[in-house]
mmCIF file of C-alpha atoms in Angstrom:
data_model
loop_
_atom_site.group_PDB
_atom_site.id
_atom_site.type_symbol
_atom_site.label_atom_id
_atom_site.label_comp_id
_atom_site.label_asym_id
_atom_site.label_seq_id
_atom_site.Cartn_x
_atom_site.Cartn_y
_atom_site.Cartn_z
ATOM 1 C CA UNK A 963 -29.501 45.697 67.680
ATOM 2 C CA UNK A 964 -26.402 46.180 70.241
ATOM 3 C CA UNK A 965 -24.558 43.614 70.642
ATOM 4 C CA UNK A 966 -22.384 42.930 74.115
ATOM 5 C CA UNK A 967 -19.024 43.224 74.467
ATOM 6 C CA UNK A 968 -18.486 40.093 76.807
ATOM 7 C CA UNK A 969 -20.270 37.701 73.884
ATOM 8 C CA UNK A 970 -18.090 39.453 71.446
ATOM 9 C CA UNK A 971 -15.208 38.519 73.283
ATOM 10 C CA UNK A 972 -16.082 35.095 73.782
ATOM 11 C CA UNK A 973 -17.011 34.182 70.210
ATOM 12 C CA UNK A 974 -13.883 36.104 69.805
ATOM 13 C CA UNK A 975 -11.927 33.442 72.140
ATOM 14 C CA UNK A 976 -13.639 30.354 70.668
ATOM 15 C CA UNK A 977 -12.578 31.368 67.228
ATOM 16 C CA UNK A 978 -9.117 31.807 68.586
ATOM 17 C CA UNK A 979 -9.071 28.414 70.476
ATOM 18 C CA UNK A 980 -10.735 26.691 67.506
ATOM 19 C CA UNK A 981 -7.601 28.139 65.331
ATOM 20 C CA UNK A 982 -5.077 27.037 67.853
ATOM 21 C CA UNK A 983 -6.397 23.885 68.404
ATOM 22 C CA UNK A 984 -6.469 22.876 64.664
ATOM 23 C CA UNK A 985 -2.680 24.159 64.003
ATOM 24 C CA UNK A 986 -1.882 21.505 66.344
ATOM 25 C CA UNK A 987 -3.726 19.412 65.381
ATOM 26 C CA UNK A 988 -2.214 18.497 62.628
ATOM 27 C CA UNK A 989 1.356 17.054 64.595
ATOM 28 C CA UNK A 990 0.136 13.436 64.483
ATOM 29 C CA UNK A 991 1.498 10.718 61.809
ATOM 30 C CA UNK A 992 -0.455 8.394 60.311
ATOM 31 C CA UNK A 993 0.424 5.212 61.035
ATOM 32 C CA UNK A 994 0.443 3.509 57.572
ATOM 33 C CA UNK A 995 0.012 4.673 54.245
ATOM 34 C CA UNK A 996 -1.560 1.785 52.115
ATOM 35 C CA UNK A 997 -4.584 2.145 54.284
ATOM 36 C CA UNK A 998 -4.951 5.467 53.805
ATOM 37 C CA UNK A 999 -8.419 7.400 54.420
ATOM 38 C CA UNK A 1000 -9.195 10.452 52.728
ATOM 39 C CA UNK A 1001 -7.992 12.786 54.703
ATOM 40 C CA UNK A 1002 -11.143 14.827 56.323
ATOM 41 C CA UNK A 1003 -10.603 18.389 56.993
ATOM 42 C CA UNK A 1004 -10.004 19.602 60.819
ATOM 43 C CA UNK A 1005 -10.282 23.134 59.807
ATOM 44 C CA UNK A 1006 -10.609 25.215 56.695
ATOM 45 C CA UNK A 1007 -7.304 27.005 55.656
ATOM 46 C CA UNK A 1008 -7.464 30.993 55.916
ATOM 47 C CA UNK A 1009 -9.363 32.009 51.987
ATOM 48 C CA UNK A 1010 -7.448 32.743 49.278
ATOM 49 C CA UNK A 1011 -4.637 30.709 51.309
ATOM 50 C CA UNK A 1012 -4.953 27.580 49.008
ATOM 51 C CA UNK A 1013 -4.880 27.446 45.223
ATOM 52 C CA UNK A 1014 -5.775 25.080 43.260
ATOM 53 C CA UNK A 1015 -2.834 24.027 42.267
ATOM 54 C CA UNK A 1016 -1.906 23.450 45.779
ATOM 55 C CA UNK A 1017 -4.894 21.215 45.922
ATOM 56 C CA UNK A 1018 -3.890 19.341 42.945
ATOM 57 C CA UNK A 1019 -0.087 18.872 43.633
ATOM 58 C CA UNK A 1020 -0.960 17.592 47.193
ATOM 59 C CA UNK A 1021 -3.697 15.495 45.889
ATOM 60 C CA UNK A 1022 -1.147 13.943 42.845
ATOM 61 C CA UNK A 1023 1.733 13.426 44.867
ATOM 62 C CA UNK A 1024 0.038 11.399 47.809
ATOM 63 C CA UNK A 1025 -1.696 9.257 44.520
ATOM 64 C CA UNK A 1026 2.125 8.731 43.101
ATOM 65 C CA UNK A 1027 3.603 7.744 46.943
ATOM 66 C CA UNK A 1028 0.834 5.356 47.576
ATOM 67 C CA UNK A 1029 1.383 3.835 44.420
ATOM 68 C CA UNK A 1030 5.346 3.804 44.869
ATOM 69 C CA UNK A 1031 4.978 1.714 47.992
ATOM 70 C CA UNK A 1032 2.787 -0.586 46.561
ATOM 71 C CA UNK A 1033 5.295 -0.963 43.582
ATOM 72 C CA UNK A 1034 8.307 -0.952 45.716
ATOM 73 C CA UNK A 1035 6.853 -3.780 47.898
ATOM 74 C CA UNK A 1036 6.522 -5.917 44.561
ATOM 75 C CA UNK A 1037 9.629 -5.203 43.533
ATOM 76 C CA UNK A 1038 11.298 -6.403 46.896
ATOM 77 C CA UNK A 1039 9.192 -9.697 46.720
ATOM 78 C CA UNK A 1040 9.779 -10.158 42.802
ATOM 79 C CA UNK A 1041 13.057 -8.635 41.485
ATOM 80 C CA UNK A 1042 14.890 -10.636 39.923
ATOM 81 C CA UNK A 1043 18.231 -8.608 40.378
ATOM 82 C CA UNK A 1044 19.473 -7.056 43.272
ATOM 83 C CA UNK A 1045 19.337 -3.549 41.892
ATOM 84 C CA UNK A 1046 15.822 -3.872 41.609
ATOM 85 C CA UNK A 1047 14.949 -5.323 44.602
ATOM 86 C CA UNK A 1048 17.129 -2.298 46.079
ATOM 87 C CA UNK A 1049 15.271 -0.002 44.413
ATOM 88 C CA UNK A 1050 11.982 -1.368 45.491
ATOM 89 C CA UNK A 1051 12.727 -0.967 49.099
ATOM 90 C CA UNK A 1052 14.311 2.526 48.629
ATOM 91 C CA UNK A 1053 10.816 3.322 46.900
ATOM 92 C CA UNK A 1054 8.855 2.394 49.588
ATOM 93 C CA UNK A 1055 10.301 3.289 52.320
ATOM 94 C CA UNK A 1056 11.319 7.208 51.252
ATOM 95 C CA UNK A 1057 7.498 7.861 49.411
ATOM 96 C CA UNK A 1058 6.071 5.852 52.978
ATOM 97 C CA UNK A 1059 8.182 8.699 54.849
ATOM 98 C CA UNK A 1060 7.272 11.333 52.265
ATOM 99 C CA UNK A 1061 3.712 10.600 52.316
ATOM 100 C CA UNK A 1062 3.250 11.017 55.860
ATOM 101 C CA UNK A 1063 4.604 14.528 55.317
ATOM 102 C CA UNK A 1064 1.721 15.101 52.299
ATOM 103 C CA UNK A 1065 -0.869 13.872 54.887
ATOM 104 C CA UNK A 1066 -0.067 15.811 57.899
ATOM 105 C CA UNK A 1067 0.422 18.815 55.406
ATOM 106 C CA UNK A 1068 -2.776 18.213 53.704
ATOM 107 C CA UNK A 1069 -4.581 17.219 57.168
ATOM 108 C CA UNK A 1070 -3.668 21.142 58.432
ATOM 109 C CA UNK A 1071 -4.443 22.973 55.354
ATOM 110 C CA UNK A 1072 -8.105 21.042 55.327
ATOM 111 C CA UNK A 1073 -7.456 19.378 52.311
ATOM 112 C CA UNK A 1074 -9.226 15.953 51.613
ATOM 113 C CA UNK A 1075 -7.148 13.699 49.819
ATOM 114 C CA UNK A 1076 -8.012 10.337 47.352
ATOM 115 C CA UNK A 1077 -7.616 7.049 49.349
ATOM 116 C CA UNK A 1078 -6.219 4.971 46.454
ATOM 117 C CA UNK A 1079 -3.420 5.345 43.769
ATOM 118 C CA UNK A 1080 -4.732 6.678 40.521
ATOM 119 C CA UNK A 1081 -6.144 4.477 38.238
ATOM 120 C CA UNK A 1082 -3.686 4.117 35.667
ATOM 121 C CA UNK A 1083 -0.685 3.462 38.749
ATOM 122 C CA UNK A 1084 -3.287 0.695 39.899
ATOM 123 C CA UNK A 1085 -3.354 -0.754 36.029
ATOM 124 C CA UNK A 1086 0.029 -0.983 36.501
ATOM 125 C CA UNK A 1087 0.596 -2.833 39.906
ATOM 126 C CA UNK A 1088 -2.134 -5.595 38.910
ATOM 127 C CA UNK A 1089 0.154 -5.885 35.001
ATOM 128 C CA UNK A 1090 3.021 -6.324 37.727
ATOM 129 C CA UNK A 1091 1.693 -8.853 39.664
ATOM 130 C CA UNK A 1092 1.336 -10.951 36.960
ATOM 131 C CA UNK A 1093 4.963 -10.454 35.238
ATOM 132 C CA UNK A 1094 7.899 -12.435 36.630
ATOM 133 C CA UNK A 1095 11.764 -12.351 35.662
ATOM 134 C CA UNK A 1096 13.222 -10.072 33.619
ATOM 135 C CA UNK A 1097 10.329 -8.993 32.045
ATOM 136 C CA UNK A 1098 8.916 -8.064 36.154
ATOM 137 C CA UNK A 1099 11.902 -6.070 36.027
ATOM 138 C CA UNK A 1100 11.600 -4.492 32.875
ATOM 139 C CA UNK A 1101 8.378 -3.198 33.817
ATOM 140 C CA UNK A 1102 9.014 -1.720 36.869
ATOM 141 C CA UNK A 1103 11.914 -0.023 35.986
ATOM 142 C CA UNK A 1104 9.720 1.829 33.197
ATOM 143 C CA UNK A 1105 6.808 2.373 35.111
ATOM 144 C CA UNK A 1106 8.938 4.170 38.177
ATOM 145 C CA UNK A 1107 10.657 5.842 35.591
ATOM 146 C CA UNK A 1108 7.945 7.388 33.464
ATOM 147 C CA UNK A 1109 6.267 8.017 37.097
ATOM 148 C CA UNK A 1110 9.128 10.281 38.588
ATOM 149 C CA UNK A 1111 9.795 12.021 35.438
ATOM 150 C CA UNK A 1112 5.630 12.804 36.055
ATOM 151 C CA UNK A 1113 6.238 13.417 39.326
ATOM 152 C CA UNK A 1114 9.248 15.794 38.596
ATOM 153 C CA UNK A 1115 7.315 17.832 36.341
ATOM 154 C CA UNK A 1116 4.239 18.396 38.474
ATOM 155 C CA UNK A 1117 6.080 19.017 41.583
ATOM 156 C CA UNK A 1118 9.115 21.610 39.400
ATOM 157 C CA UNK A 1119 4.874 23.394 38.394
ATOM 158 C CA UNK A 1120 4.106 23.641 42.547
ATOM 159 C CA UNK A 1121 7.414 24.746 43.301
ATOM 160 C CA UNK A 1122 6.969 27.722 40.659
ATOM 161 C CA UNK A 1123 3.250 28.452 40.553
ATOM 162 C CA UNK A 1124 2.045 27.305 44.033
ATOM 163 C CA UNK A 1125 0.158 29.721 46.221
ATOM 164 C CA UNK A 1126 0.828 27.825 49.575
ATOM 165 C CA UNK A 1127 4.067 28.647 51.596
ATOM 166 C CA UNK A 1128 3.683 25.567 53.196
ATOM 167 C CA UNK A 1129 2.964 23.292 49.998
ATOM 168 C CA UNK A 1130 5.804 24.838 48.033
ATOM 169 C CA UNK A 1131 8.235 24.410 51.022
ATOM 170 C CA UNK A 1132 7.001 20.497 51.007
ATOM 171 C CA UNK A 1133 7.346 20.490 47.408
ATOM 172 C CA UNK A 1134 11.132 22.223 47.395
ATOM 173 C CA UNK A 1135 11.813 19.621 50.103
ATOM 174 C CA UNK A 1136 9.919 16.418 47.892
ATOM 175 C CA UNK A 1137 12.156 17.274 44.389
ATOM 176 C CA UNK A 1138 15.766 16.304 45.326
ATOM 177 C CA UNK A 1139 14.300 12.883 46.670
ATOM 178 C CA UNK A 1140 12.556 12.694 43.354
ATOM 179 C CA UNK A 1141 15.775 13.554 41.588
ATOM 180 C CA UNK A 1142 17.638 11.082 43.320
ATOM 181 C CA UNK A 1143 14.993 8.358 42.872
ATOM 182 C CA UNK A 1144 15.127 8.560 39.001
ATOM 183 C CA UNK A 1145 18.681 8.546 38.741
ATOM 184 C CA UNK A 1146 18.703 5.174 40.802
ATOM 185 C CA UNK A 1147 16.198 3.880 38.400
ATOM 186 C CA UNK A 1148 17.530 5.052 35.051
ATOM 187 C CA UNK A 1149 21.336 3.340 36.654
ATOM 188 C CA UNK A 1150 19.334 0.009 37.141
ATOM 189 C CA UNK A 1151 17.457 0.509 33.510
ATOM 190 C CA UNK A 1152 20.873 0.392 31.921
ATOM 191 C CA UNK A 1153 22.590 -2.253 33.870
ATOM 192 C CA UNK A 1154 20.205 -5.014 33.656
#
């Protein structure tokens, strides 16, 4: 069967333009991240271009940032000291910035990601809501502690064994604001 040349280089074309258009298309911010939907591919990344820990890390890190601005909105409404309260609204607003950098990422790449904090992160928001005081406090400094030490770890594993030059650049970008993050907390832990 011979095929012709000017269908060649037409389906040759509309793969191009299909490429190009879905590089681009993944410029636009989500507007809000609590309302997240799972991300829906616009095109599938070049094979072998993805790893599965690239999956993972993007997939764990948007979990932890949702969950971070849910906690960091309780803490701003329920802190009882000013240090927490602070670091509620740090929280929320730096993993609401970071996560729209995980969805546009993941939105290119064609990688679908969960619409709701992991399970365990939405345990903990529901203990929260019911804690008041010190003991609110208490809580939340723990929980955002033992979370960005998690968080740490798994993004220190993307930033050595990911596949992605793209996710490991987002992850190398992600760890000092981690870094930072738990210090805060830990300085709060041991004042109050």
């Amino acid at each position: 069967m011979q095929r012709h040349p000017y269908l060649l280089a037409l389906s040759a074309a509309a793969v191009l333009a299909a490429a190009g258009a879905a590089c681009g298309a993944g410029g636009a911010q989500p507007s809000g991240v609590t309302a997240s939907p799972t991300v829906s591919p616009t095109a599938s990344p070049a094979p072998g271009r993805l790893s599965e820990q690239d999956r993972t890390w993007l997939a764990d890190i948007h979990q932890a940032n949702l969950a971070e601005v849910e906690a960091g909105g309780l803490a701003q409404k329920k802190g009882a000291t000013k240090a927490v309260r602070d670091a509620g609204r740090k929280l929320a607003t730096d993993h609401t910035h970071l996560d729209r950098k995980v969805v546009a990422t993941a939105r290119r790449l064609g990688v679908s990601l969960p619409s709701t904090p992991a399970p365990a992160d939405t345990n903990a928001a529901d203990r929260m809501r019911n804690e008041s005081g010190k003991t609110f406090d208490q809580d939340f400094l723990s929980t955002m502690i033992s979370g960005h030490e998690g968080a740490i770890a798994k993004t220190k594993k993307q930033i050595s064994q990911g596949s992605s030059p793209e996710v490991v650049a987002l992850a190398k970008q992600t760890l000092p604001h981690l870094q930072d993050h738990l210090a805060m907390l830990r300085k709060a832990q041991s004042s109050g």
